[in-house]
Tab-separated table of N, CA and C in Angstrom:
chain	number	residue	atom	x	y	z
A	1136	MET	N	22.330	11.268	7.194
A	1136	MET	CA	20.923	11.427	6.914
A	1136	MET	C	20.280	12.455	7.841
A	1137	HIS	N	20.780	12.503	9.089
A	1137	HIS	CA	20.171	13.449	10.020
A	1137	HIS	C	20.396	14.887	9.582
A	1138	SER	N	21.503	15.163	8.898
A	1138	SER	CA	21.741	16.539	8.480
A	1138	SER	C	20.694	16.978	7.465
A	1139	MET	N	20.276	16.058	6.566
A	1139	MET	CA	19.223	16.399	5.616
A	1139	MET	C	17.915	16.666	6.348
A	1140	PHE	N	17.627	15.849	7.359
A	1140	PHE	CA	16.402	16.033	8.124
A	1140	PHE	C	16.435	17.354	8.890
A	1141	ALA	N	17.592	17.685	9.465
A	1141	ALA	CA	17.733	18.952	10.199
A	1141	ALA	C	17.551	20.130	9.250
A	1142	ARG	N	18.119	20.053	8.051
A	1142	ARG	CA	17.950	21.145	7.077
A	1142	ARG	C	16.486	21.283	6.672
A	1143	ALA	N	15.803	20.147	6.513
A	1143	ALA	CA	14.387	20.188	6.139
A	1143	ALA	C	13.564	20.863	7.232
A	1144	ARG	N	13.859	20.556	8.502
A	1144	ARG	CA	13.137	21.194	9.611
A	1144	ARG	C	13.383	22.693	9.630
A	1145	ILE	N	14.637	23.110	9.441
A	1145	ILE	CA	14.965	24.537	9.432
A	1145	ILE	C	14.243	25.241	8.290
A	1146	ALA	N	14.208	24.605	7.113
A	1146	ALA	CA	13.522	25.203	5.968
A	1146	ALA	C	12.028	25.334	6.236
A	1147	LEU	N	11.407	24.308	6.845
A	1147	LEU	CA	9.976	24.370	7.149
A	1147	LEU	C	9.674	25.460	8.165
A	1148	ILE	N	10.493	25.550	9.214
A	1148	ILE	CA	10.279	26.579	10.235
A	1148	ILE	C	10.460	27.962	9.627
A	1149	GLY	N	11.514	28.124	8.820
A	1149	GLY	CA	11.735	29.410	8.157
A	1149	GLY	C	10.580	29.781	7.254
A	1150	GLY	N	10.053	28.801	6.514
A	1150	GLY	CA	8.912	29.062	5.644
A	1150	GLY	C	7.675	29.461	6.419
A	1151	LEU	N	7.484	28.836	7.574
A	1151	LEU	CA	6.331	29.196	8.405
A	1151	LEU	C	6.459	30.613	8.937
A	1152	VAL	N	7.662	30.976	9.390
A	1152	VAL	CA	7.869	32.314	9.943
A	1152	VAL	C	7.733	33.368	8.860
A	1153	LEU	N	8.388	33.151	7.711
A	1153	LEU	CA	8.333	34.133	6.639
A	1153	LEU	C	6.970	34.177	5.964
A	1154	GLY	N	6.320	33.006	5.878
A	1154	GLY	CA	5.045	32.940	5.180
A	1154	GLY	C	3.843	33.260	6.040
A	1155	SER	N	4.058	33.395	7.350
A	1155	SER	CA	2.905	33.663	8.207
A	1155	SER	C	2.524	35.132	8.105
A	1156	GLY	N	1.281	35.372	8.076
A	1156	GLY	CA	0.763	36.737	8.025
A	1156	GLY	C	-0.427	36.839	8.941
A	1157	GLN	N	-1.061	37.958	8.900
A	1157	GLN	CA	-2.231	38.154	9.743
A	1157	GLN	C	-3.362	37.284	9.226
A	1158	GLY	N	-3.960	36.492	10.097
A	1158	GLY	CA	-5.056	35.619	9.707
A	1158	GLY	C	-6.344	36.396	9.523
A	1159	LEU	N	-7.166	35.943	8.587
A	1159	LEU	CA	-8.441	36.595	8.340
A	1159	LEU	C	-9.554	36.005	9.195
A	1160	ALA	N	-9.300	34.829	9.753
A	1160	ALA	CA	-10.290	34.194	10.615
A	1160	ALA	C	-9.560	33.289	11.583
A	1161	GLN	N	-10.209	32.980	12.678
A	1161	GLN	CA	-9.592	32.119	13.679
A	1161	GLN	C	-10.149	30.713	13.531
A	1162	GLU	N	-9.252	29.730	13.628
A	1162	GLU	CA	-9.662	28.331	13.533
A	1162	GLU	C	-8.847	27.537	14.537
A	1163	ALA	N	-9.474	26.550	15.145
A	1163	ALA	CA	-8.756	25.710	16.095
A	1163	ALA	C	-7.600	25.006	15.395
A	1164	ALA	N	-6.524	24.747	16.143
A	1164	ALA	CA	-5.304	24.199	15.538
A	1164	ALA	C	-5.477	22.784	14.993
A	1165	LEU	N	-6.166	21.918	15.693
A	1165	LEU	CA	-6.221	20.512	15.284
A	1165	LEU	C	-7.620	19.994	14.992
A	1166	THR	N	-8.611	20.856	14.995
A	1166	THR	CA	-9.981	20.417	14.719
A	1166	THR	C	-10.578	21.261	13.606
A	1167	PRO	N	-11.559	20.737	12.906
A	1167	PRO	CA	-12.201	21.530	11.847
A	1167	PRO	C	-12.946	22.737	12.427
A	1168	ALA	N	-13.044	23.776	11.655
A	1168	ALA	CA	-13.748	24.988	12.090
A	1168	ALA	C	-15.250	24.749	12.097
A	1169	ALA	N	-15.935	25.513	12.934
A	1169	ALA	CA	-17.397	25.435	12.985
A	1169	ALA	C	-18.013	26.245	11.850
A	1170	THR	N	-17.199	26.978	11.116
A	1170	THR	CA	-17.700	27.825	10.033
A	1170	THR	C	-17.658	27.073	8.704
A	1171	PHE	N	-18.369	27.613	7.721
A	1171	PHE	CA	-18.425	27.038	6.379
A	1171	PHE	C	-18.001	28.102	5.378
A	1172	PRO	N	-17.305	27.707	4.305
A	1172	PRO	CA	-17.090	28.691	3.239
A	1172	PRO	C	-18.420	28.959	2.537
A	1173	ALA	N	-18.557	30.141	1.941
A	1173	ALA	CA	-19.776	30.485	1.207
A	1173	ALA	C	-19.942	29.550	0.007
A	1174	LYS	N	-21.150	29.454	-0.502
A	1174	LYS	CA	-21.439	28.589	-1.645
A	1174	LYS	C	-20.497	28.931	-2.802
A	1175	GLY	N	-19.844	27.898	-3.325
A	1175	GLY	CA	-18.938	28.084	-4.456
A	1175	GLY	C	-17.548	28.591	-4.090
A	1176	ARG	N	-17.306	28.874	-2.820
A	1176	ARG	CA	-15.989	29.366	-2.369
A	1176	ARG	C	-15.195	28.208	-1.776
A	1177	THR	N	-13.877	28.343	-1.833
A	1177	THR	CA	-12.986	27.311	-1.313
A	1177	THR	C	-12.025	27.916	-0.308
A	1178	THR	N	-11.792	27.214	0.784
A	1178	THR	CA	-10.742	27.598	1.723
A	1178	THR	C	-9.672	26.509	1.692
A	1179	VAL	N	-8.418	26.932	1.836
A	1179	VAL	CA	-7.289	26.003	1.850
A	1179	VAL	C	-6.547	26.199	3.164
A	1180	ARG	N	-6.189	25.100	3.791
A	1180	ARG	CA	-5.488	25.138	5.082
A	1180	ARG	C	-4.305	24.178	5.021
A	1181	GLN	N	-3.146	24.646	5.460
A	1181	GLN	CA	-1.972	23.792	5.514
A	1181	GLN	C	-1.459	23.738	6.938
A	1182	GLN	N	-1.093	22.540	7.368
A	1182	GLN	CA	-0.548	22.334	8.711
A	1182	GLN	C	0.715	21.497	8.605
A	1183	PHE	N	1.754	21.900	9.364
A	1183	PHE	CA	2.974	21.122	9.465
A	1183	PHE	C	2.990	20.435	10.820
A	1184	HIS	N	3.360	19.165	10.828
A	1184	HIS	CA	3.493	18.417	12.074
A	1184	HIS	C	4.864	17.752	12.079
A	1185	PHE	N	5.567	17.837	13.195
A	1185	PHE	CA	6.809	17.102	13.382
A	1185	PHE	C	6.601	16.163	14.553
A	1186	MET	N	6.911	14.882	14.351
A	1186	MET	CA	6.769	13.887	15.409
A	1186	MET	C	8.061	13.093	15.501
A	1187	ARG	N	8.412	12.690	16.725
A	1187	ARG	CA	9.600	11.864	16.918
A	1187	ARG	C	9.341	10.879	18.051
A	1188	HIS	N	9.772	9.639	17.817
A	1188	HIS	CA	9.653	8.588	18.829
A	1188	HIS	C	11.013	7.932	18.971
A	1189	THR	N	11.514	7.871	20.198
A	1189	THR	CA	12.791	7.199	20.454
A	1189	THR	C	12.622	6.263	21.646
A	1190	GLY	N	13.445	5.242	21.675
A	1190	GLY	CA	13.430	4.298	22.788
A	1190	GLY	C	13.359	2.871	22.304
A	1191	ASN	N	13.886	1.950	23.103
A	1191	ASN	CA	13.858	0.524	22.786
A	1191	ASN	C	14.469	0.220	21.413
A	1192	GLY	N	15.558	0.923	21.088
A	1192	GLY	CA	16.236	0.674	19.816
A	1192	GLY	C	15.554	1.279	18.609
A	1193	VAL	N	14.575	2.143	18.832
A	1193	VAL	CA	13.834	2.762	17.739
A	1193	VAL	C	14.081	4.261	17.760
A	1194	ASP	N	14.262	4.852	16.588
A	1194	ASP	CA	14.367	6.310	16.446
A	1194	ASP	C	13.644	6.676	15.157
A	1195	VAL	N	12.409	7.129	15.274
A	1195	VAL	CA	11.587	7.467	14.120
A	1195	VAL	C	11.265	8.955	14.166
A	1196	SER	N	11.574	9.658	13.079
A	1196	SER	CA	11.230	11.077	12.943
A	1196	SER	C	10.331	11.228	11.724
A	1197	GLN	N	9.334	12.109	11.831
A	1197	GLN	CA	8.401	12.280	10.725
A	1197	GLN	C	8.003	13.737	10.570
A	1198	LEU	N	8.035	14.209	9.332
A	1198	LEU	CA	7.470	15.510	8.963
A	1198	LEU	C	6.216	15.230	8.147
A	1199	ARG	N	5.133	15.925	8.458
A	1199	ARG	CA	3.876	15.734	7.741
A	1199	ARG	C	3.312	17.098	7.365
A	1200	LEU	N	2.961	17.262	6.101
A	1200	LEU	CA	2.283	18.464	5.625
A	1200	LEU	C	0.876	18.049	5.241
A	1201	ASN	N	-0.113	18.491	6.014
A	1201	ASN	CA	-1.520	18.233	5.699
A	1201	ASN	C	-2.064	19.428	4.936
A	1202	THR	N	-2.549	19.194	3.733
A	1202	THR	CA	-3.195	20.237	2.947
A	1202	THR	C	-4.670	19.887	2.835
A	1203	SER	N	-5.520	20.803	3.291
A	1203	SER	CA	-6.968	20.591	3.248
A	1203	SER	C	-7.615	21.671	2.403
A	1204	ALA	N	-8.568	21.268	1.583
A	1204	ALA	CA	-9.364	22.217	0.804
A	1204	ALA	C	-10.829	21.935	1.097
A	1205	THR	N	-11.590	22.997	1.399
A	1205	THR	CA	-13.001	22.864	1.725
A	1205	THR	C	-13.820	23.714	0.770
A	1206	LEU	N	-14.814	23.120	0.138
A	1206	LEU	CA	-15.689	23.797	-0.815
A	1206	LEU	C	-17.070	23.957	-0.198
A	1207	GLY	N	-17.587	25.183	-0.202
A	1207	GLY	CA	-18.945	25.427	0.265
A	1207	GLY	C	-19.942	25.012	-0.806
A	1208	LEU	N	-20.808	24.059	-0.466
A	1208	LEU	CA	-21.813	23.597	-1.429
A	1208	LEU	C	-23.083	24.422	-1.334
A	1209	ASP	N	-23.461	24.793	-0.128
A	1209	ASP	CA	-24.544	25.744	0.139
A	1209	ASP	C	-24.276	26.338	1.515
A	1210	ARG	N	-25.224	27.094	2.053
A	1210	ARG	CA	-25.002	27.803	3.322
A	1210	ARG	C	-24.652	26.859	4.478
A	1211	ASP	N	-25.169	25.646	4.442
A	1211	ASP	CA	-25.010	24.720	5.563
A	1211	ASP	C	-24.265	23.423	5.226
A	1212	THR	N	-23.662	23.328	4.048
A	1212	THR	CA	-23.012	22.090	3.635
A	1212	THR	C	-21.657	22.384	3.004
A	1213	SER	N	-20.668	21.568	3.359
A	1213	SER	CA	-19.349	21.707	2.741
A	1213	SER	C	-18.766	20.333	2.436
A	1214	LEU	N	-17.835	20.310	1.492
A	1214	LEU	CA	-17.111	19.111	1.105
A	1214	LEU	C	-15.628	19.407	1.267
A	1215	ALA	N	-14.908	18.529	1.981
A	1215	ALA	CA	-13.486	18.767	2.247
A	1215	ALA	C	-12.655	17.567	1.817
A	1216	VAL	N	-11.436	17.843	1.389
A	1216	VAL	CA	-10.462	16.800	1.084
A	1216	VAL	C	-9.163	17.166	1.810
A	1217	ARG	N	-8.528	16.172	2.420
A	1217	ARG	CA	-7.243	16.386	3.101
A	1217	ARG	C	-6.227	15.422	2.504
A	1218	VAL	N	-5.087	15.992	2.060
A	1218	VAL	CA	-4.021	15.204	1.442
A	1218	VAL	C	-2.753	15.380	2.270
A	1219	PRO	N	-2.315	14.336	2.992
A	1219	PRO	CA	-1.097	14.435	3.791
A	1219	PRO	C	0.135	13.969	3.003
A	1220	LEU	N	1.156	14.800	2.991
A	1220	LEU	CA	2.436	14.479	2.383
A	1220	LEU	C	3.410	14.202	3.523
A	1221	VAL	N	4.078	13.033	3.509
A	1221	VAL	CA	4.856	12.575	4.660
A	1221	VAL	C	6.294	12.252	4.260
A	1222	TYR	N	7.240	12.696	5.109
A	1222	TYR	CA	8.642	12.265	5.024
A	1222	TYR	C	8.988	11.634	6.360
A	1223	ARG	N	9.468	10.385	6.341
A	1223	ARG	CA	9.749	9.670	7.586
A	1223	ARG	C	11.140	9.049	7.542
A	1224	GLU	N	11.903	9.234	8.624
A	1224	GLU	CA	13.180	8.554	8.828
A	1224	GLU	C	12.981	7.526	9.926
A	1225	ASP	N	13.377	6.294	9.636
A	1225	ASP	CA	13.183	5.190	10.582
A	1225	ASP	C	14.532	4.533	10.826
A	1226	LEU	N	15.107	4.778	12.007
A	1226	LEU	CA	16.389	4.188	12.389
A	1226	LEU	C	16.117	3.149	13.466
A	1227	ARG	N	16.506	1.924	13.220
A	1227	ARG	CA	16.341	0.868	14.210
A	1227	ARG	C	17.699	0.236	14.463
A	1228	THR	N	17.969	-0.065	15.699
A	1228	THR	CA	19.243	-0.668	16.078
A	1228	THR	C	19.475	-1.955	15.297
A	1229	GLY	N	20.663	-2.054	14.673
A	1229	GLY	CA	21.031	-3.266	13.962
A	1229	GLY	C	20.455	-3.386	12.568
A	1230	THR	N	19.792	-2.366	12.060
A	1230	THR	CA	19.238	-2.424	10.711
A	1230	THR	C	19.659	-1.188	9.937
A	1231	ASP	N	19.445	-1.217	8.640
A	1231	ASP	CA	19.721	-0.051	7.812
A	1231	ASP	C	18.660	1.011	8.051
A	1232	GLU	N	19.031	2.242	7.784
A	1232	GLU	CA	18.083	3.349	7.894
A	1232	GLU	C	17.081	3.245	6.750
A	1233	LEU	N	15.824	3.533	7.029
A	1233	LEU	CA	14.788	3.503	6.008
A	1233	LEU	C	14.131	4.877	5.955
A	1234	ASP	N	14.258	5.550	4.823
A	1234	ASP	CA	13.599	6.830	4.604
A	1234	ASP	C	12.420	6.585	3.669
A	1235	THR	N	11.257	7.134	4.006
A	1235	THR	CA	10.088	7.004	3.151
A	1235	THR	C	9.500	8.387	2.901
A	1236	PHE	N	8.849	8.527	1.740
A	1236	PHE	CA	8.259	9.798	1.359
A	1236	PHE	C	7.058	9.514	0.474
A	1237	GLY	N	6.000	10.278	0.651
A	1237	GLY	CA	4.864	10.139	-0.253
A	1237	GLY	C	3.570	10.638	0.346
A	1238	VAL	N	2.502	10.400	-0.395
A	1238	VAL	CA	1.157	10.779	0.028
A	1238	VAL	C	0.610	9.661	0.890
A	1239	ASP	N	0.101	10.022	2.073
A	1239	ASP	CA	-0.508	9.041	2.979
A	1239	ASP	C	-2.007	8.972	2.661
A	1240	GLU	N	-2.806	8.387	3.558
A	1240	GLU	CA	-4.249	8.260	3.323
A	1240	GLU	C	-4.908	9.613	3.085
A	1241	VAL	N	-5.692	9.702	2.025
A	1241	VAL	CA	-6.457	10.902	1.692
A	1241	VAL	C	-7.815	10.786	2.394
A	1242	THR	N	-8.306	11.905	2.937
A	1242	THR	CA	-9.581	11.908	3.659
A	1242	THR	C	-10.586	12.813	2.949
A	1243	LEU	N	-11.775	12.295	2.707
A	1243	LEU	CA	-12.896	13.079	2.171
A	1243	LEU	C	-13.939	13.218	3.267
A	1244	THR	N	-14.466	14.441	3.439
A	1244	THR	CA	-15.449	14.689	4.495
A	1244	THR	C	-16.570	15.588	3.979
A	1245	VAL	N	-17.802	15.236	4.298
A	1245	VAL	CA	-18.957	16.095	4.054
A	1245	VAL	C	-19.444	16.556	5.416
A	1246	LYS	N	-19.682	17.868	5.541
A	1246	LYS	CA	-20.168	18.428	6.807
A	1246	LYS	C	-21.486	19.157	6.534
A	1247	ARG	N	-22.473	18.878	7.367
A	1247	ARG	CA	-23.795	19.499	7.224
A	1247	ARG	C	-24.196	20.112	8.559
A	1248	ARG	N	-24.449	21.426	8.561
A	1248	ARG	CA	-24.916	22.095	9.772
A	1248	ARG	C	-26.417	21.808	9.901
A	1249	LEU	N	-26.798	21.256	11.062
A	1249	LEU	CA	-28.187	20.881	11.302
A	1249	LEU	C	-28.960	21.940	12.073
A	1250	TRP	N	-28.236	22.711	12.899
A	1250	TRP	CA	-28.906	23.669	13.789
A	1250	TRP	C	-27.912	24.747	14.193
A	1251	GLN	N	-28.379	26.003	14.318
A	1251	GLN	CA	-27.533	27.106	14.763
A	1251	GLN	C	-28.397	28.154	15.444
A	1252	VAL	N	-27.917	28.631	16.599
A	1252	VAL	CA	-28.552	29.725	17.321
A	1252	VAL	C	-27.491	30.796	17.545
A	1253	ASP	N	-27.735	32.005	17.069
A	1253	ASP	CA	-26.797	33.110	17.267
A	1253	ASP	C	-27.084	33.799	18.589
A	1254	HIS	N	-26.008	34.180	19.304
A	1254	HIS	CA	-26.126	34.828	20.606
A	1254	HIS	C	-25.678	36.282	20.535
A	1255	GLY	N	-26.155	37.005	19.579
A	1255	GLY	CA	-25.750	38.401	19.447
A	1255	GLY	C	-24.318	38.502	18.943
A	1256	GLY	N	-23.574	39.438	19.506
A	1256	GLY	CA	-22.229	39.698	19.027
A	1256	GLY	C	-21.154	38.809	19.611
A	1257	TYR	N	-21.500	37.843	20.438
A	1257	TYR	CA	-20.447	37.082	21.105
A	1257	TYR	C	-20.404	35.598	20.736
A	1258	GLY	N	-21.076	35.163	19.706
A	1258	GLY	CA	-20.937	33.778	19.291
A	1258	GLY	C	-22.241	33.114	18.942
A	1259	SER	N	-22.159	31.812	18.780
A	1259	SER	CA	-23.333	31.025	18.422
A	1259	SER	C	-23.153	29.597	18.933
A	1260	THR	N	-24.263	28.878	18.954
A	1260	THR	CA	-24.260	27.463	19.299
A	1260	THR	C	-24.656	26.717	18.030
A	1261	ARG	N	-23.888	25.670	17.698
A	1261	ARG	CA	-24.130	24.972	16.436
A	1261	ARG	C	-24.100	23.461	16.629
A	1262	LEU	N	-24.832	22.774	15.776
A	1262	LEU	CA	-24.807	21.321	15.739
A	1262	LEU	C	-24.600	20.921	14.280
A	1263	ALA	N	-23.612	20.070	14.047
A	1263	ALA	CA	-23.318	19.632	12.682
A	1263	ALA	C	-23.089	18.129	12.659
A	1264	ALA	N	-23.296	17.539	11.502
A	1264	ALA	CA	-23.023	16.110	11.296
A	1264	ALA	C	-21.925	15.976	10.246
A	1265	PHE	N	-21.054	15.002	10.465
A	1265	PHE	CA	-19.949	14.739	9.548
A	1265	PHE	C	-20.080	13.322	9.004
A	1266	ALA	N	-19.701	13.141	7.747
A	1266	ALA	CA	-19.563	11.806	7.152
A	1266	ALA	C	-18.302	11.854	6.311
A	1267	GLY	N	-17.550	10.765	6.326
A	1267	GLY	CA	-16.306	10.810	5.571
A	1267	GLY	C	-15.773	9.448	5.240
A	1268	ALA	N	-14.676	9.463	4.494
A	1268	ALA	CA	-14.017	8.224	4.096
A	1268	ALA	C	-12.514	8.463	4.005
A	1269	HIS	N	-11.749	7.446	4.398
A	1269	HIS	CA	-10.301	7.455	4.227
A	1269	HIS	C	-9.993	6.626	2.991
A	1270	LEU	N	-9.266	7.218	2.064
A	1270	LEU	CA	-8.859	6.501	0.864
A	1270	LEU	C	-7.418	6.042	1.042
A	1271	PRO	N	-7.090	4.815	0.667
A	1271	PRO	CA	-5.723	4.326	0.854
A	1271	PRO	C	-4.722	5.191	0.097
A	1272	ALA	N	-3.487	5.171	0.571
A	1272	ALA	CA	-2.419	5.915	-0.097
A	1272	ALA	C	-2.370	5.484	-1.564
A	1273	PRO	N	-2.167	6.444	-2.486
A	1273	PRO	CA	-2.195	6.120	-3.918
A	1273	PRO	C	-1.257	4.992	-4.325
A	1274	SER	N	-0.094	4.887	-3.666
A	1274	SER	CA	0.863	3.851	-4.053
A	1274	SER	C	0.840	2.668	-3.076
A	1275	GLY	N	-0.206	2.555	-2.286
A	1275	GLY	CA	-0.274	1.499	-1.274
A	1275	GLY	C	0.378	1.970	0.006
A	1276	ASP	N	1.681	1.963	0.072
A	1276	ASP	CA	2.433	2.462	1.207
A	1276	ASP	C	3.274	3.642	0.757
A	1277	LEU	N	3.884	4.306	1.726
A	1277	LEU	CA	4.827	5.364	1.380
A	1277	LEU	C	5.983	4.750	0.607
A	1278	VAL	N	6.613	5.530	-0.255
A	1278	VAL	CA	7.695	5.041	-1.110
A	1278	VAL	C	9.018	5.132	-0.363
A	1279	ALA	N	9.794	4.038	-0.353
A	1279	ALA	CA	11.119	4.058	0.260
A	1279	ALA	C	12.062	4.833	-0.655
A	1280	LEU	N	12.802	5.772	-0.065
A	1280	LEU	CA	13.758	6.564	-0.837
A	1280	LEU	C	15.035	5.758	-1.032
A	1281	PRO	N	15.697	5.904	-2.187
A	1281	PRO	CA	16.947	5.158	-2.407
A	1281	PRO	C	18.052	5.678	-1.478
A	1282	ASP	N	19.025	4.795	-1.193
A	1282	ASP	CA	20.164	5.211	-0.388
A	1282	ASP	C	20.921	6.304	-1.120
A	1283	ARG	N	21.477	7.224	-0.327
A	1283	ARG	CA	22.233	8.323	-0.921
A	1283	ARG	C	23.705	8.029	-0.868
């Protein structure tokens, strides 16, 4: 099973290297941007995360692809949806390996800019409010993959 996981990691890394190009805007790696798409425009953002936990008879590896789409509703308001696709390998001492795959909790977020002051050519100060909801995974939990 680890060989499949290793191949998946290599494919993801290769896709990131080959698919990466010059960015049109800068955005923080793990937080939402302070900017908004224009009214009626949509931005799409994809992030890959690899996590691993080992110890005490546990060996859990997880690949997560977060896909976010943000729609500009007006100059100061946006609506975003984030859909995480997860593949997880769970090896525990004395038990069978459990592989799971599927869509995890979907997140909906509304962002409203309340205040902004521009500082010339070097930036701005902004205040925004967020409201959101986590929707349960469509199938309840991630789906266990059949043994190979």
